[in-house]
Short mmCIF file of C-alpha atoms in Angstrom, two decimals:
data_model
loop_
_atom_site.label_atom_id
_atom_site.label_comp_id
_atom_site.label_asym_id
_atom_site.label_seq_id
_atom_site.Cartn_x
_atom_site.Cartn_y
_atom_site.Cartn_z
CA MET A 20 81.47 -68.24 -58.87
CA ILE A 21 84.72 -68.03 -58.54
CA TYR A 22 84.15 -72.08 -56.83
CA SER A 23 82.64 -73.02 -59.91
CA PHE A 24 84.92 -70.66 -62.26
CA VAL A 25 88.20 -72.82 -60.73
CA LEU A 26 86.38 -76.42 -60.60
CA VAL A 27 85.58 -76.32 -64.30
CA VAL A 28 89.06 -75.11 -65.02
CA HIS A 29 90.86 -77.73 -62.95
CA SER A 30 87.82 -80.11 -64.74
CA TRP A 31 89.67 -78.87 -68.24
CA LEU A 32 93.62 -78.48 -67.17
CA ARG A 33 93.30 -82.27 -66.04
CA TRP A 34 93.61 -83.13 -70.32
CA ALA A 35 96.12 -80.82 -70.55
CA VAL A 36 98.01 -83.02 -68.23
CA LEU A 37 97.30 -86.08 -69.40
CA LEU A 38 97.88 -84.90 -72.80
CA PHE A 39 101.69 -83.37 -72.30
CA GLY A 40 102.07 -86.60 -70.11
CA LEU A 41 101.62 -89.00 -72.82
CA ALA A 42 103.79 -86.67 -75.38
CA ALA A 43 106.32 -86.61 -73.03
CA LEU A 44 106.23 -90.52 -72.38
CA VAL A 45 106.03 -91.35 -76.38
CA ARG A 46 108.96 -89.14 -77.13
CA SER A 47 110.75 -90.62 -73.75
CA VAL A 48 110.18 -94.13 -74.92
CA GLN A 49 111.06 -93.21 -78.24
CA GLY A 50 114.79 -91.17 -77.45
CA TRP A 51 115.56 -94.08 -75.09
CA ALA A 52 114.55 -97.13 -77.32
CA GLN A 53 116.24 -95.94 -80.68
CA ARG A 54 119.26 -94.01 -77.89
CA ARG A 55 118.50 -90.52 -79.41
CA PRO A 56 120.12 -87.54 -78.31
CA TRP A 57 117.95 -85.09 -75.35
CA THR A 58 116.26 -82.24 -77.47
CA GLU A 59 115.53 -78.82 -76.90
CA THR A 60 112.22 -79.97 -77.81
CA ASP A 61 112.26 -82.85 -74.99
CA ARG A 62 113.07 -80.66 -72.42
CA LYS A 63 109.36 -78.55 -73.55
CA ILE A 64 107.73 -81.41 -73.60
CA SER A 65 108.81 -82.46 -70.25
CA ALA A 66 108.64 -79.13 -68.79
CA ALA A 67 104.91 -78.38 -69.94
CA PHE A 68 104.53 -81.97 -68.36
CA VAL A 69 105.32 -80.86 -65.30
CA GLY A 70 103.69 -76.75 -64.94
CA SER A 71 100.65 -77.94 -66.12
CA LEU A 72 100.47 -80.74 -63.24
CA ASP A 73 102.31 -77.62 -61.09
CA THR A 74 99.73 -75.87 -61.98
CA GLN A 75 96.86 -78.21 -61.94
CA LEU A 76 97.61 -78.59 -58.30
CA LEU A 77 97.57 -75.08 -57.32
CA LEU A 78 94.43 -74.82 -58.82
CA GLY A 79 93.03 -77.90 -57.03
CA LEU A 80 95.00 -76.17 -53.38
CA LEU A 81 92.96 -73.35 -54.42
CA LEU A 82 89.59 -76.01 -54.48
CA TYR A 83 90.49 -77.97 -51.08
CA VAL A 84 92.02 -75.15 -49.07
CA VAL A 85 89.74 -71.79 -49.42
CA LEU A 86 86.88 -72.28 -52.01
CA SER A 87 85.46 -75.68 -51.49
CA PRO A 88 82.48 -76.40 -49.36
CA LEU A 89 83.23 -79.60 -49.11
CA ARG A 90 86.02 -79.50 -47.25
CA PRO A 91 86.78 -80.82 -43.56
CA THR A 92 87.62 -77.74 -41.87
CA SER A 93 88.59 -79.98 -38.61
CA MET A 94 89.69 -83.57 -37.33
CA ALA A 95 86.72 -84.57 -36.30
CA ALA A 96 85.43 -82.96 -39.73
CA LEU A 97 87.83 -85.68 -41.21
CA LYS A 98 86.91 -88.46 -39.11
CA ALA A 99 83.64 -87.99 -39.63
CA ALA A 100 84.22 -87.50 -44.05
CA MET A 101 86.32 -91.20 -43.57
CA PRO A 102 83.40 -93.62 -43.91
CA ILE A 103 81.71 -91.99 -47.01
CA ALA A 104 83.05 -93.26 -50.48
CA THR A 105 83.27 -90.00 -51.80
CA LEU A 106 83.59 -87.81 -49.01
CA ARG A 107 87.34 -89.30 -48.34
CA PHE A 108 88.14 -89.40 -51.99
CA PHE A 109 88.45 -85.95 -52.32
CA ALA A 110 88.66 -85.63 -48.63
CA VAL A 111 91.92 -87.25 -48.46
CA GLU A 112 92.48 -90.13 -50.93
CA HIS A 113 92.22 -87.40 -54.17
CA ILE A 114 93.90 -84.60 -53.03
CA PHE A 115 97.17 -87.42 -51.33
CA THR A 116 97.52 -89.59 -54.70
CA MET A 117 97.75 -86.23 -56.62
CA ILE A 118 100.65 -84.50 -54.01
CA VAL A 119 102.63 -87.83 -54.92
CA ALA A 120 102.41 -87.88 -58.32
CA VAL A 121 103.46 -83.97 -58.66
CA ALA A 122 106.30 -85.50 -56.58
CA VAL A 123 107.68 -88.07 -58.88
CA ALA A 124 106.82 -85.86 -61.71
CA HIS A 125 109.62 -83.65 -60.26
CA ILE A 126 111.88 -86.23 -58.83
CA ALA A 127 112.38 -88.15 -62.46
CA LEU A 128 112.24 -84.11 -63.94
CA SER A 129 114.99 -83.60 -61.91
CA ARG A 130 116.64 -86.32 -61.58
CA ALA A 131 116.46 -86.49 -66.38
CA LYS A 132 118.45 -83.31 -66.41
CA ARG A 133 121.85 -84.57 -63.83
CA ALA A 134 121.92 -87.75 -66.39
CA ALA A 135 125.02 -87.11 -68.44
CA ASP A 136 124.02 -90.23 -70.93
CA PRO A 137 120.73 -88.99 -72.94
CA THR A 138 119.28 -92.59 -72.85
CA ALA A 139 119.92 -92.98 -69.00
CA ARG A 140 118.27 -89.22 -69.74
CA HIS A 141 115.23 -90.56 -71.38
CA ARG A 142 115.00 -93.49 -69.16
CA ARG A 143 114.52 -91.80 -65.76
CA MET A 144 111.86 -89.15 -67.94
CA ALA A 145 109.85 -92.36 -69.39
CA LEU A 146 109.84 -94.31 -65.90
CA GLY A 147 109.32 -91.48 -63.64
CA VAL A 148 106.70 -90.38 -66.79
CA LEU A 149 104.58 -93.78 -66.23
CA PHE A 150 104.54 -93.83 -63.01
CA ALA A 151 103.02 -90.04 -62.12
CA LEU A 152 100.68 -91.11 -65.17
CA LEU A 153 99.63 -94.34 -64.15
CA ILE A 154 98.85 -92.58 -60.02
CA ILE A 155 97.00 -89.42 -61.92
CA LEU A 156 95.34 -91.86 -63.59
CA ALA A 157 94.40 -93.79 -60.71
CA ALA A 158 92.78 -91.09 -58.66
CA ILE A 159 90.93 -89.31 -60.98
CA PRO A 160 86.87 -89.35 -60.10
CA TRP A 161 85.91 -91.25 -63.94
CA PRO A 162 82.50 -90.64 -63.94
CA PHE A 163 82.17 -94.76 -64.12
CA LEU A 164 82.91 -94.69 -60.70
CA PRO A 165 80.59 -94.03 -56.87
CA TYR A 166 82.14 -91.18 -56.16
CA GLY A 167 82.48 -89.87 -60.02
CA ARG A 168 82.28 -86.76 -62.30
CA PRO A 169 81.93 -85.95 -65.92
CA LEU A 170 84.61 -85.52 -68.52
CA PHE A 171 83.94 -82.01 -69.58
CA ARG A 172 82.68 -80.10 -66.72
CA LEU A 173 80.66 -76.81 -68.26
CA PRO A 174 79.79 -73.37 -66.47
#
């Protein structure tokens, strides 16, 4: 029961992550191109992107480590899962790439905060969000993939 609930929340939260990421990217690119000051709105949207990504990671780790009936419980099970594309994707590829995306987003926000110049702040945030979003988009189990999942999972 809790597995299904967390899985649905994890599935739907991806849309918030993508929307906040897109908003942060657009604001950062505009700020960079227009050389405008870094505003409180920029800070809030960037923080919302990273915060939603952190929440998504925590839910994903909860699914992976605690709740999932498919999690590998030993190195032998992990080795056995490698030849099977769907199991390999969820056991290794999805979680690894999403952790990398979260790290990229955190590094971008941290580097943007430390930039003295607003244009540099926007540039650092824009590039970091762009890279994080590309990694995220590559690691989502889109329905057209062999291991795909529905775009909108229902309870």
